[in-house]
C-alpha cells in the first residue's frame, strides 16, 4: 500500500485493519486470521478423543505446522490482536493518537465523523492522504525539525512566517491562503447548503447541479421565501458582523435564519460555534426589529478541516429543514478540499 501511495509510511498501522466505523481502513488482518486458524485447528485436534485424532496428535512432533504433540502453545486470544487492543495502541501514540482523542471529545459525533470512511467513496490514495493528515505525519517544517530531527531545520511557515508550520497551520490557519484556499473550501460548503435550500423552497426551478459548478444567486425570492447569499444587511444601529453567509426569510411565518459556515481545525470547532453565536447576536436583534419578524435564529454550520463532525451540526441541519444526511456531502467536500490545500501548499517548497 505504501508503494502505491495508498498508505503513508509513517501513518498509524493499527488503523489499517480497524473497522471503518471506528476510524480504520477496514482491511482484513491476515496475520490474525492465520493465527486464529492455527489455534482453532489445534484445539480441535486436542479436544477430539477418537483413537484416530489421538494417534495424529501423538505422532505430530513438529511434523505439521500445527505441532500437535506440544500442548503448551498459546490459545487463540493470546496469538491474535483484538480490535480493542489496536484501538488502545492507536490512542497511546503521541502523534497518531491526537485524531483518536478528537473523535472521542464529548462534543464530537464519532460515528458521523467516520461516515465518509464507512461509505468509502474516495480513492484509496485520497484516503491514505487524509489519514496522513489526521495522523499528523505530513512532512511539514515542524515535522522535519521535531520528528525527523533534521539538522538546522527551521519550522517557520514557508508562506506566512508564522513561527510554527505544522499540519494545523496548513489545513486551517495560514494567513496567506485565508482569502483563496480556505475561502474556496468554505464557499463549497455554503454552495451545497444554498442550493438545497433554494430547491426545498422552490426558489430555483433547474435540477440539482454538482456543488462545484453551482453559482448561488445573491437574492432569490418567491411568494413565501427570500434567500440571500453573502449579503450585507444594513442596520440602523451599527453592527460589526452583518454579513452572514446565507439568510433565509420565511414571509408567511415571519421568521429568519442567519446561517454562517466555518471550517476550522478540529481543536477549534467548539469555540467557533460559540463565536458565531456571539458575533451575530446584535444583527439578530436588529433584523428582528427592522423586518418586524417573530423569530430570528443564528445557525452555525461547523465542520472540521479533517471532516470531524460536532454533534451540534445535526441541530443546525434540523433547524434549516434540510435532510439529516446532508452533512455527509458537506464532509466529503471539506475532506477533498483539505487534501487539495495540503498538496498545493507542500509543492511550493
Ligand atoms: Zn502560514
Short mmCIF file of N, CA and C in Angstrom, two decimals, residues 122 125-131 133 138 159 167 170-172 177-189 211-212 263 305-306 331-348:
data_model
loop_
_atom_site.label_atom_id
_atom_site.label_comp_id
_atom_site.label_asym_id
_atom_site.label_seq_id
_atom_site.Cartn_x
_atom_site.Cartn_y
_atom_site.Cartn_z
N UNK A 122 -14.09 7.66 -1.59
CA UNK A 122 -12.87 8.34 -2.06
C UNK A 122 -11.87 7.33 -2.63
N UNK A 125 -5.88 6.47 -2.64
CA UNK A 125 -4.79 7.45 -2.47
C UNK A 125 -5.25 8.62 -1.61
N UNK A 126 -6.50 9.08 -1.88
CA UNK A 126 -7.04 10.20 -1.12
C UNK A 126 -7.26 9.79 0.33
N UNK A 127 -7.78 8.58 0.51
CA UNK A 127 -7.96 8.07 1.87
C UNK A 127 -6.63 8.05 2.61
N UNK A 128 -5.61 7.53 1.94
CA UNK A 128 -4.28 7.46 2.56
C UNK A 128 -3.76 8.84 2.91
N UNK A 129 -4.06 9.81 2.05
CA UNK A 129 -3.56 11.17 2.28
C UNK A 129 -4.27 11.85 3.45
N UNK A 130 -5.58 11.73 3.52
CA UNK A 130 -6.29 12.37 4.65
C UNK A 130 -5.93 11.64 5.95
N UNK A 131 -5.65 10.34 5.88
CA UNK A 131 -5.18 9.63 7.08
C UNK A 131 -3.84 10.21 7.55
N UNK A 133 -2.82 13.18 7.10
CA UNK A 133 -3.10 14.49 7.69
C UNK A 133 -3.65 14.30 9.10
N UNK A 138 2.39 14.36 7.96
CA UNK A 138 2.75 15.09 6.74
C UNK A 138 4.06 15.84 7.01
N UNK A 159 5.09 30.23 4.09
CA UNK A 159 4.27 31.24 3.40
C UNK A 159 4.00 32.48 4.23
N UNK A 167 0.90 20.87 10.71
CA UNK A 167 -0.19 20.50 9.79
C UNK A 167 -1.43 21.38 10.01
N UNK A 170 -1.27 24.55 8.08
CA UNK A 170 -1.57 24.40 6.65
C UNK A 170 -3.07 24.16 6.42
N UNK A 171 -3.68 23.31 7.23
CA UNK A 171 -5.09 22.96 6.95
C UNK A 171 -6.06 24.08 7.32
N UNK A 172 -5.69 24.95 8.28
CA UNK A 172 -6.71 25.91 8.68
C UNK A 172 -6.28 27.25 9.22
N UNK A 177 -3.47 32.14 2.87
CA UNK A 177 -4.43 31.47 1.99
C UNK A 177 -5.88 31.55 2.50
N UNK A 178 -6.09 32.45 3.46
CA UNK A 178 -7.45 32.61 4.01
C UNK A 178 -8.43 33.02 2.91
N UNK A 179 -8.03 34.01 2.11
CA UNK A 179 -8.95 34.55 1.11
C UNK A 179 -9.01 33.73 -0.18
N UNK A 180 -8.11 32.77 -0.32
CA UNK A 180 -8.12 31.97 -1.54
C UNK A 180 -8.55 30.53 -1.23
N UNK A 181 -7.61 29.74 -0.71
CA UNK A 181 -7.88 28.31 -0.50
C UNK A 181 -8.97 28.05 0.54
N UNK A 182 -8.85 28.70 1.71
CA UNK A 182 -9.84 28.44 2.76
C UNK A 182 -11.22 28.96 2.35
N UNK A 183 -11.21 30.10 1.66
CA UNK A 183 -12.48 30.67 1.22
C UNK A 183 -13.17 29.73 0.22
N UNK A 184 -12.38 29.16 -0.66
CA UNK A 184 -12.92 28.23 -1.65
C UNK A 184 -13.59 27.03 -0.97
N UNK A 185 -12.90 26.48 0.04
CA UNK A 185 -13.45 25.32 0.77
C UNK A 185 -14.74 25.71 1.49
N UNK A 186 -14.69 26.86 2.16
CA UNK A 186 -15.86 27.38 2.87
C UNK A 186 -17.03 27.60 1.90
N UNK A 187 -16.74 28.19 0.74
CA UNK A 187 -17.80 28.51 -0.21
C UNK A 187 -18.44 27.25 -0.80
N UNK A 188 -17.64 26.19 -0.93
CA UNK A 188 -18.24 24.96 -1.46
C UNK A 188 -19.28 24.42 -0.48
N UNK A 189 -18.98 24.51 0.80
CA UNK A 189 -19.96 24.08 1.82
C UNK A 189 -21.19 24.99 1.74
N UNK A 211 -22.19 20.54 -6.77
CA UNK A 211 -21.91 21.73 -5.95
C UNK A 211 -20.72 22.54 -6.45
N UNK A 212 -19.75 21.87 -7.06
CA UNK A 212 -18.56 22.62 -7.51
C UNK A 212 -18.83 23.41 -8.78
N UNK A 263 -15.10 26.27 8.62
CA UNK A 263 -14.33 25.03 8.55
C UNK A 263 -13.03 25.23 9.32
N UNK A 305 -11.62 20.73 9.54
CA UNK A 305 -10.84 20.59 8.31
C UNK A 305 -10.57 19.13 7.94
N UNK A 306 -10.56 18.24 8.95
CA UNK A 306 -10.32 16.82 8.65
C UNK A 306 -11.62 16.02 8.65
N UNK A 331 -19.17 16.95 4.44
CA UNK A 331 -17.94 16.34 4.95
C UNK A 331 -17.01 15.93 3.79
N UNK A 332 -17.60 15.33 2.77
CA UNK A 332 -16.79 14.89 1.63
C UNK A 332 -16.16 16.10 0.93
N UNK A 333 -16.94 17.16 0.75
CA UNK A 333 -16.42 18.36 0.10
C UNK A 333 -15.26 18.94 0.91
N UNK A 334 -15.41 18.96 2.23
CA UNK A 334 -14.36 19.52 3.10
C UNK A 334 -13.08 18.67 3.01
N UNK A 335 -13.24 17.36 3.10
CA UNK A 335 -12.07 16.47 3.08
C UNK A 335 -11.31 16.60 1.75
N UNK A 336 -12.05 16.60 0.64
CA UNK A 336 -11.39 16.72 -0.67
C UNK A 336 -10.64 18.04 -0.78
N UNK A 337 -11.26 19.11 -0.25
CA UNK A 337 -10.62 20.42 -0.31
C UNK A 337 -9.40 20.50 0.58
N UNK A 338 -9.47 19.91 1.77
CA UNK A 338 -8.32 19.93 2.67
C UNK A 338 -7.14 19.18 2.03
N UNK A 339 -7.42 18.04 1.41
CA UNK A 339 -6.36 17.31 0.72
C UNK A 339 -5.72 18.17 -0.37
N UNK A 340 -6.58 18.86 -1.11
CA UNK A 340 -6.08 19.70 -2.21
C UNK A 340 -5.21 20.84 -1.65
N UNK A 341 -5.66 21.45 -0.56
CA UNK A 341 -4.93 22.56 0.04
C UNK A 341 -3.54 22.10 0.51
N UNK A 342 -3.48 20.96 1.18
CA UNK A 342 -2.20 20.48 1.72
C UNK A 342 -1.25 20.12 0.57
N UNK A 343 -1.77 19.44 -0.47
CA UNK A 343 -0.92 19.09 -1.61
C UNK A 343 -0.32 20.33 -2.25
N UNK A 344 -1.19 21.32 -2.48
CA UNK A 344 -0.76 22.54 -3.14
C UNK A 344 0.27 23.27 -2.30
N UNK A 345 0.01 23.33 -1.01
CA UNK A 345 0.91 24.04 -0.10
C UNK A 345 2.31 23.43 -0.12
N UNK A 346 2.39 22.11 -0.09
CA UNK A 346 3.68 21.45 0.05
C UNK A 346 4.50 21.42 -1.24
N UNK A 347 3.83 21.58 -2.36
CA UNK A 347 4.57 21.57 -3.64
C UNK A 347 5.44 22.81 -3.83
N UNK A 348 5.12 23.85 -3.05
CA UNK A 348 5.76 25.13 -3.25
C UNK A 348 7.22 25.15 -2.81
#
